Amino acid sequence: MDLNIHIDIFSVIDRHRDEIQHLNSYDPVTTIIKDKFQLEITQHLASLKAETRTDTKEEILKSATSKGTTIENATEVQKEIYLDIGRKYACTLFMFDMVSKPISPTDIKLFYEILFSETDYRTEEVLIVNQDGEKIQFPPPGKIEQLLSDLTDWYAKGQFDKNIHPLVIISLYHFKFISTHPFLDGNGRVGRLLMNILLMNYGYLPILIEPNDRIEYYEALQSGDKGEIKPLVEFISSKQLRTLEDFKTSPEYLSIVAKFELEQQLKQIKGTEKCFVLTEDSGTDNLLKLVFEASGFNLAETSFISYEGCSKIGSVTLFSIFVKQKLPHMEIVVHRDRDYLPDSEIEKQRETFNKIGIHFFVSRGTDIESHLANAKHINLCHPKLSEQEAEEIIKTGIEEVKPKSFELLRKQEFGEKHKDKATHLDIALKEIFEKSVFKFTHGKTLYKSIKRQIQEKTKENAKIEVVTKELFIKQLNEIAEKLWAK
C-alpha cells in the first residue's frame, strides 16, 4: 500500500493546528475541546453500521448494549439511562487520558468494556458484504490478539517513514483496526474513537463522522480493502479541516484569542499611563484619538487597545475585568460603535460596566466616523467652506449612502440569510429609518463621501482628521478632568 501521499490541504490543516497549539501554551484550549466533544459524544458513539457494511440478513453485528437485555420496570429504565450517561462521560475521560499515552491492546479492550460492558474478542468468523456486493472476510478469531499487538506496536514505535504525514498514518491505523474487526459489535465506534485519540496525539482535533458522511466514509474504507488508502486520507483530512475551521470561529476560541492578543498589547504599556481605552475597532483608533484629545485627554498618558474580534459584549466585560485586575491604578474606558443597537440596549450595557467601575463610551451615529460629519468641524478644517456649504455636503452624503445604510439596517433586523427577502415589515422599518436618518446612516461610507465632496469643491486634500473644539464630548471630558485636574 503506497503511503507516499500528499494532499494540498495538509499545509492548511497543519497551519490551523499550529495556531491552536500556540494558543494552547498560553491558555489551554483542551478544556474547550473536551467540553465540545462531551456535548457531541452521543453522535460520536452513534453507530453508522445501519444500511452499510453489515450483513443485516445474517445479523452478524448485534448491539452489545441490547443483546439479551430486558427492561421490565421504571427503575430498570432509570438505571439504564444513568449507566448510559456514565459510559459516555467515562468514554470522554478515557479518550483524553489516552492522548499522552501509547495505546495497547489492553487499553482497546478497556475502551470496549467501558462502552459495551464486555471484554472478549469475537470468537466467530465474520463475513460481510460491502456496498458493491463483494464479500469481505475478516481475520479469524485466533489472529486478532496478534494483529492488534502488531498494530499498536507499529504505531507506538513509529515503525514507518518519518516523512509520511501524520494524517496518512492515522488513516492507515484506522483502516487496519476496522479491518481486524476484533469485536462482534461496535468496531466502528471504537475505531473512530481510537482515531480521535491519535488525531489529538498529533495536536489535531477530534472529528465527528456524521450520518450524511456515511456513504463517503464507507466508500473510502472499501477503497482500503482494495489496497488504496488515499480516499480515506482525503476523507479524514477534509473532516479535520472543517473541524479546525469551525473550532477557530467558535465564540469560546475567539474569546481566548482576543484575551491573548489583549495581553500582548498590555505588555506594550509603558506604565506611565493614567488611562487606557478598550476599543472594538482597531482600524479607526486614530479617529477615536481625535475625539478623546478634543475632549481633554492627554494622549501621552492614554493607551488605546483593541478588543477587535470579540463579538459578545459579555466577553468584553470579562476582558475589562481582566485588564482592571492587571492594572488597578488606571481608569478604563470601553468604547464601542452604536451600530444599530437601540437606546435601551446601550443603557443596559452602560449599567453593566458602571457596576464594575468602568466607563462606557458609545459613538455618535453608527460608528466613530459619524463624529466627523459635523458642519462646524468641517468649516474649521476647511475655512473655504462655509458652515452652510458643509451642511449641504453632509446632507448630500447622507442621501448618497441611504440605500446602503437602509440595507445594513435590514440585514441587522432580518439577518444575513433573509436580508434580501421583502417582508411586510419593510414599510415600518423604512418609517423608523426616515425618522432618524443620521442615527442609522453608515458612518464609514458617509465619511468617504464627505471627503470626496470636500476635495471636489476645494480642490484641496480633504483633511478633516484634525482636533477641533467641535469634536468635544462632555462625557469624556468629565473623565479627563478627573484624571488631569489642574
Short mmCIF file of N, CA and C in Angstrom, two decimals, residues 74-171:
data_model
loop_
_atom_site.label_atom_id
_atom_site.label_comp_id
_atom_site.label_asym_id
_atom_site.label_seq_id
_atom_site.Cartn_x
_atom_site.Cartn_y
_atom_site.Cartn_z
N ALA A 74 -39.77 0.74 35.63
CA ALA A 74 -39.25 2.11 35.58
C ALA A 74 -37.86 2.22 36.22
N THR A 75 -37.64 1.46 37.26
CA THR A 75 -36.33 1.50 37.92
C THR A 75 -35.23 1.03 36.98
N GLU A 76 -35.51 -0.02 36.24
CA GLU A 76 -34.53 -0.53 35.28
C GLU A 76 -34.27 0.49 34.18
N VAL A 77 -35.34 1.15 33.75
CA VAL A 77 -35.19 2.19 32.71
C VAL A 77 -34.28 3.30 33.23
N GLN A 78 -34.56 3.75 34.45
CA GLN A 78 -33.76 4.81 35.06
C GLN A 78 -32.30 4.39 35.19
N LYS A 79 -32.09 3.15 35.62
CA LYS A 79 -30.73 2.64 35.76
C LYS A 79 -29.99 2.66 34.43
N GLU A 80 -30.67 2.22 33.37
CA GLU A 80 -30.05 2.20 32.05
C GLU A 80 -29.69 3.60 31.58
N ILE A 81 -30.56 4.57 31.88
CA ILE A 81 -30.28 5.96 31.50
C ILE A 81 -29.02 6.46 32.19
N TYR A 82 -28.93 6.23 33.50
CA TYR A 82 -27.75 6.69 34.24
C TYR A 82 -26.48 5.95 33.82
N LEU A 83 -26.61 4.68 33.57
CA LEU A 83 -25.45 3.91 33.11
C LEU A 83 -24.96 4.43 31.76
N ASP A 84 -25.91 4.79 30.90
CA ASP A 84 -25.55 5.30 29.58
C ASP A 84 -24.82 6.63 29.70
N ILE A 85 -25.31 7.51 30.58
CA ILE A 85 -24.63 8.79 30.81
C ILE A 85 -23.22 8.55 31.35
N GLY A 86 -23.12 7.60 32.29
CA GLY A 86 -21.81 7.29 32.87
C GLY A 86 -20.84 6.75 31.85
N ARG A 87 -21.34 5.90 30.95
CA ARG A 87 -20.47 5.35 29.90
C ARG A 87 -19.93 6.44 29.00
N LYS A 88 -20.82 7.37 28.64
CA LYS A 88 -20.39 8.45 27.73
C LYS A 88 -19.37 9.37 28.40
N TYR A 89 -19.60 9.66 29.67
CA TYR A 89 -18.67 10.51 30.40
C TYR A 89 -17.33 9.81 30.57
N ALA A 90 -17.39 8.53 30.95
CA ALA A 90 -16.15 7.75 31.12
C ALA A 90 -15.40 7.62 29.81
N CYS A 91 -16.14 7.50 28.72
CA CYS A 91 -15.53 7.39 27.40
C CYS A 91 -14.72 8.64 27.08
N THR A 92 -15.28 9.81 27.38
CA THR A 92 -14.57 11.07 27.14
C THR A 92 -13.32 11.16 27.99
N LEU A 93 -13.44 10.85 29.27
CA LEU A 93 -12.28 10.90 30.17
C LEU A 93 -11.18 9.95 29.69
N PHE A 94 -11.58 8.75 29.32
CA PHE A 94 -10.62 7.76 28.86
C PHE A 94 -9.89 8.25 27.61
N MET A 95 -10.64 8.81 26.67
CA MET A 95 -10.05 9.32 25.43
C MET A 95 -8.97 10.34 25.71
N PHE A 96 -9.30 11.36 26.52
CA PHE A 96 -8.37 12.44 26.76
C PHE A 96 -7.20 11.98 27.64
N ASP A 97 -7.43 11.01 28.51
CA ASP A 97 -6.33 10.45 29.30
C ASP A 97 -5.35 9.69 28.42
N MET A 98 -5.86 9.09 27.35
CA MET A 98 -5.03 8.26 26.49
C MET A 98 -4.21 9.07 25.48
N VAL A 99 -4.49 10.38 25.36
CA VAL A 99 -3.81 11.19 24.35
C VAL A 99 -2.29 11.19 24.55
N SER A 100 -1.86 11.22 25.78
CA SER A 100 -0.41 11.31 26.06
C SER A 100 0.22 9.95 26.35
N LYS A 101 -0.52 8.86 26.11
CA LYS A 101 -0.01 7.52 26.41
C LYS A 101 -0.06 6.65 25.16
N PRO A 102 0.82 5.66 25.10
CA PRO A 102 0.74 4.71 23.99
C PRO A 102 -0.47 3.79 24.16
N ILE A 103 -1.16 3.50 23.08
CA ILE A 103 -2.34 2.63 23.13
C ILE A 103 -1.90 1.18 23.03
N SER A 104 -2.39 0.35 23.94
CA SER A 104 -2.07 -1.08 23.92
C SER A 104 -3.35 -1.87 23.66
N PRO A 105 -3.22 -3.15 23.30
CA PRO A 105 -4.43 -3.99 23.15
C PRO A 105 -5.27 -4.01 24.42
N THR A 106 -4.61 -3.95 25.59
CA THR A 106 -5.35 -3.93 26.86
C THR A 106 -6.21 -2.68 26.96
N ASP A 107 -5.66 -1.53 26.49
CA ASP A 107 -6.43 -0.29 26.51
C ASP A 107 -7.64 -0.38 25.59
N ILE A 108 -7.45 -1.01 24.43
CA ILE A 108 -8.56 -1.16 23.49
C ILE A 108 -9.66 -2.01 24.10
N LYS A 109 -9.26 -3.08 24.81
CA LYS A 109 -10.25 -3.92 25.49
C LYS A 109 -10.99 -3.14 26.57
N LEU A 110 -10.25 -2.29 27.30
CA LEU A 110 -10.85 -1.48 28.36
C LEU A 110 -11.84 -0.49 27.76
N PHE A 111 -11.45 0.10 26.64
CA PHE A 111 -12.32 1.02 25.93
C PHE A 111 -13.64 0.32 25.56
N TYR A 112 -13.50 -0.88 25.07
CA TYR A 112 -14.66 -1.65 24.65
C TYR A 112 -15.54 -1.99 25.87
N GLU A 113 -14.90 -2.30 26.97
CA GLU A 113 -15.65 -2.64 28.18
C GLU A 113 -16.42 -1.43 28.70
N ILE A 114 -15.79 -0.24 28.64
CA ILE A 114 -16.47 0.99 29.07
C ILE A 114 -17.74 1.20 28.27
N LEU A 115 -17.64 0.96 26.97
CA LEU A 115 -18.77 1.21 26.08
C LEU A 115 -19.83 0.13 26.11
N PHE A 116 -19.40 -1.12 26.17
CA PHE A 116 -20.34 -2.21 25.97
C PHE A 116 -20.41 -3.23 27.11
N SER A 117 -19.65 -3.00 28.18
CA SER A 117 -19.65 -3.89 29.35
C SER A 117 -19.22 -5.31 28.99
N GLU A 118 -18.42 -5.45 27.96
CA GLU A 118 -17.87 -6.75 27.57
C GLU A 118 -16.38 -6.59 27.30
N THR A 119 -15.65 -7.67 27.42
CA THR A 119 -14.20 -7.59 27.28
C THR A 119 -13.61 -8.55 26.26
N ASP A 120 -14.40 -9.47 25.79
CA ASP A 120 -13.85 -10.53 24.95
C ASP A 120 -13.80 -10.15 23.47
N TYR A 121 -12.74 -10.63 22.81
CA TYR A 121 -12.71 -10.54 21.36
C TYR A 121 -13.77 -11.49 20.80
N ARG A 122 -14.14 -11.28 19.59
CA ARG A 122 -15.12 -12.19 18.97
C ARG A 122 -14.52 -13.60 18.84
N THR A 123 -15.38 -14.55 18.90
CA THR A 123 -14.96 -15.95 18.75
C THR A 123 -15.54 -16.58 17.49
N GLU A 124 -16.19 -15.75 16.69
CA GLU A 124 -16.83 -16.24 15.48
C GLU A 124 -16.15 -15.69 14.24
N GLU A 125 -16.24 -16.47 13.17
CA GLU A 125 -15.79 -15.96 11.87
C GLU A 125 -16.81 -14.92 11.41
N VAL A 126 -16.31 -13.87 10.77
CA VAL A 126 -17.22 -12.82 10.29
C VAL A 126 -16.99 -12.57 8.81
N LEU A 127 -18.06 -12.64 8.08
CA LEU A 127 -18.05 -12.37 6.64
C LEU A 127 -19.15 -11.34 6.36
N ILE A 128 -18.78 -10.25 5.71
CA ILE A 128 -19.79 -9.26 5.38
C ILE A 128 -19.80 -9.01 3.87
N VAL A 129 -20.84 -8.35 3.44
CA VAL A 129 -20.97 -7.97 2.03
C VAL A 129 -20.93 -6.45 1.96
N ASN A 130 -19.96 -5.90 1.21
CA ASN A 130 -19.83 -4.45 1.15
C ASN A 130 -20.86 -3.83 0.20
N GLN A 131 -20.73 -2.51 0.01
CA GLN A 131 -21.73 -1.78 -0.77
C GLN A 131 -21.77 -2.19 -2.24
N ASP A 132 -20.66 -2.77 -2.71
CA ASP A 132 -20.62 -3.24 -4.10
C ASP A 132 -21.05 -4.69 -4.23
N GLY A 133 -21.49 -5.26 -3.10
CA GLY A 133 -21.91 -6.65 -3.14
C GLY A 133 -20.77 -7.64 -3.03
N GLU A 134 -19.56 -7.14 -2.75
CA GLU A 134 -18.39 -8.02 -2.63
C GLU A 134 -18.28 -8.56 -1.21
N LYS A 135 -17.89 -9.80 -1.06
CA LYS A 135 -17.73 -10.41 0.24
C LYS A 135 -16.37 -10.06 0.84
N ILE A 136 -16.40 -9.63 2.10
CA ILE A 136 -15.18 -9.29 2.82
C ILE A 136 -15.05 -10.24 4.01
N GLN A 137 -13.98 -10.99 4.03
CA GLN A 137 -13.72 -11.95 5.11
C GLN A 137 -12.74 -11.32 6.10
N PHE A 138 -13.16 -11.15 7.34
CA PHE A 138 -12.27 -10.60 8.35
C PHE A 138 -11.37 -11.70 8.90
N PRO A 139 -10.25 -11.33 9.52
CA PRO A 139 -9.31 -12.33 10.05
C PRO A 139 -9.99 -13.27 11.04
N PRO A 140 -9.53 -14.51 11.11
CA PRO A 140 -10.11 -15.47 12.06
C PRO A 140 -9.85 -15.04 13.49
N PRO A 141 -10.69 -15.44 14.44
CA PRO A 141 -10.55 -15.03 15.84
C PRO A 141 -9.17 -15.30 16.43
N GLY A 142 -8.56 -16.38 16.02
CA GLY A 142 -7.26 -16.73 16.59
C GLY A 142 -6.15 -15.76 16.27
N LYS A 143 -6.33 -14.91 15.28
CA LYS A 143 -5.27 -13.97 14.88
C LYS A 143 -5.49 -12.55 15.43
N ILE A 144 -6.65 -12.32 16.04
CA ILE A 144 -6.99 -10.96 16.46
C ILE A 144 -5.98 -10.37 17.44
N GLU A 145 -5.65 -11.12 18.47
CA GLU A 145 -4.76 -10.58 19.50
C GLU A 145 -3.40 -10.20 18.93
N GLN A 146 -2.85 -11.04 18.05
CA GLN A 146 -1.55 -10.75 17.46
C GLN A 146 -1.63 -9.55 16.51
N LEU A 147 -2.71 -9.48 15.75
CA LEU A 147 -2.87 -8.35 14.81
C LEU A 147 -2.97 -7.02 15.56
N LEU A 148 -3.71 -7.00 16.67
CA LEU A 148 -3.82 -5.76 17.45
C LEU A 148 -2.49 -5.41 18.11
N SER A 149 -1.78 -6.41 18.56
CA SER A 149 -0.47 -6.19 19.16
C SER A 149 0.49 -5.62 18.13
N ASP A 150 0.47 -6.18 16.92
CA ASP A 150 1.33 -5.68 15.83
C ASP A 150 0.97 -4.24 15.48
N LEU A 151 -0.34 -3.96 15.43
CA LEU A 151 -0.80 -2.62 15.06
C LEU A 151 -0.37 -1.59 16.09
N THR A 152 -0.58 -1.88 17.37
CA THR A 152 -0.22 -0.91 18.41
C THR A 152 1.28 -0.75 18.53
N ASP A 153 2.03 -1.82 18.33
CA ASP A 153 3.49 -1.72 18.35
C ASP A 153 3.99 -0.88 17.18
N TRP A 154 3.40 -1.10 16.02
CA TRP A 154 3.78 -0.36 14.81
C TRP A 154 3.61 1.14 15.04
N TYR A 155 2.50 1.51 15.67
CA TYR A 155 2.26 2.94 15.90
C TYR A 155 3.13 3.47 17.04
N ALA A 156 3.19 2.73 18.15
CA ALA A 156 3.92 3.21 19.33
C ALA A 156 5.41 3.38 19.06
N LYS A 157 5.98 2.47 18.26
CA LYS A 157 7.41 2.51 17.99
C LYS A 157 7.76 3.34 16.77
N GLY A 158 6.73 3.91 16.12
CA GLY A 158 7.00 4.75 14.95
C GLY A 158 7.65 3.98 13.83
N GLN A 159 7.16 2.78 13.59
CA GLN A 159 7.78 1.92 12.57
C GLN A 159 7.25 2.28 11.17
N PHE A 160 7.47 3.53 10.81
CA PHE A 160 7.07 3.99 9.49
C PHE A 160 7.97 5.16 9.10
N ASP A 161 7.98 5.47 7.85
CA ASP A 161 8.81 6.56 7.33
C ASP A 161 8.42 7.87 8.01
N LYS A 162 9.39 8.57 8.58
CA LYS A 162 9.12 9.82 9.30
C LYS A 162 8.61 10.91 8.36
N ASN A 163 8.78 10.74 7.07
CA ASN A 163 8.30 11.73 6.11
C ASN A 163 6.82 11.55 5.77
N ILE A 164 6.24 10.46 6.25
CA ILE A 164 4.82 10.22 5.99
C ILE A 164 4.00 11.18 6.86
N HIS A 165 3.04 11.85 6.26
CA HIS A 165 2.24 12.82 7.01
C HIS A 165 1.41 12.11 8.07
N PRO A 166 1.27 12.73 9.25
CA PRO A 166 0.51 12.10 10.35
C PRO A 166 -0.90 11.66 9.95
N LEU A 167 -1.57 12.42 9.09
CA LEU A 167 -2.94 12.06 8.71
C LEU A 167 -2.97 10.78 7.88
N VAL A 168 -1.87 10.50 7.19
CA VAL A 168 -1.76 9.23 6.45
C VAL A 168 -1.60 8.08 7.45
N ILE A 169 -0.75 8.29 8.44
CA ILE A 169 -0.52 7.28 9.47
C ILE A 169 -1.82 6.98 10.23
N ILE A 170 -2.52 8.03 10.61
CA ILE A 170 -3.77 7.87 11.36
C ILE A 170 -4.81 7.14 10.52
N SER A 171 -4.89 7.50 9.24
CA SER A 171 -5.85 6.85 8.34
C SER A 171 -5.55 5.36 8.21
#
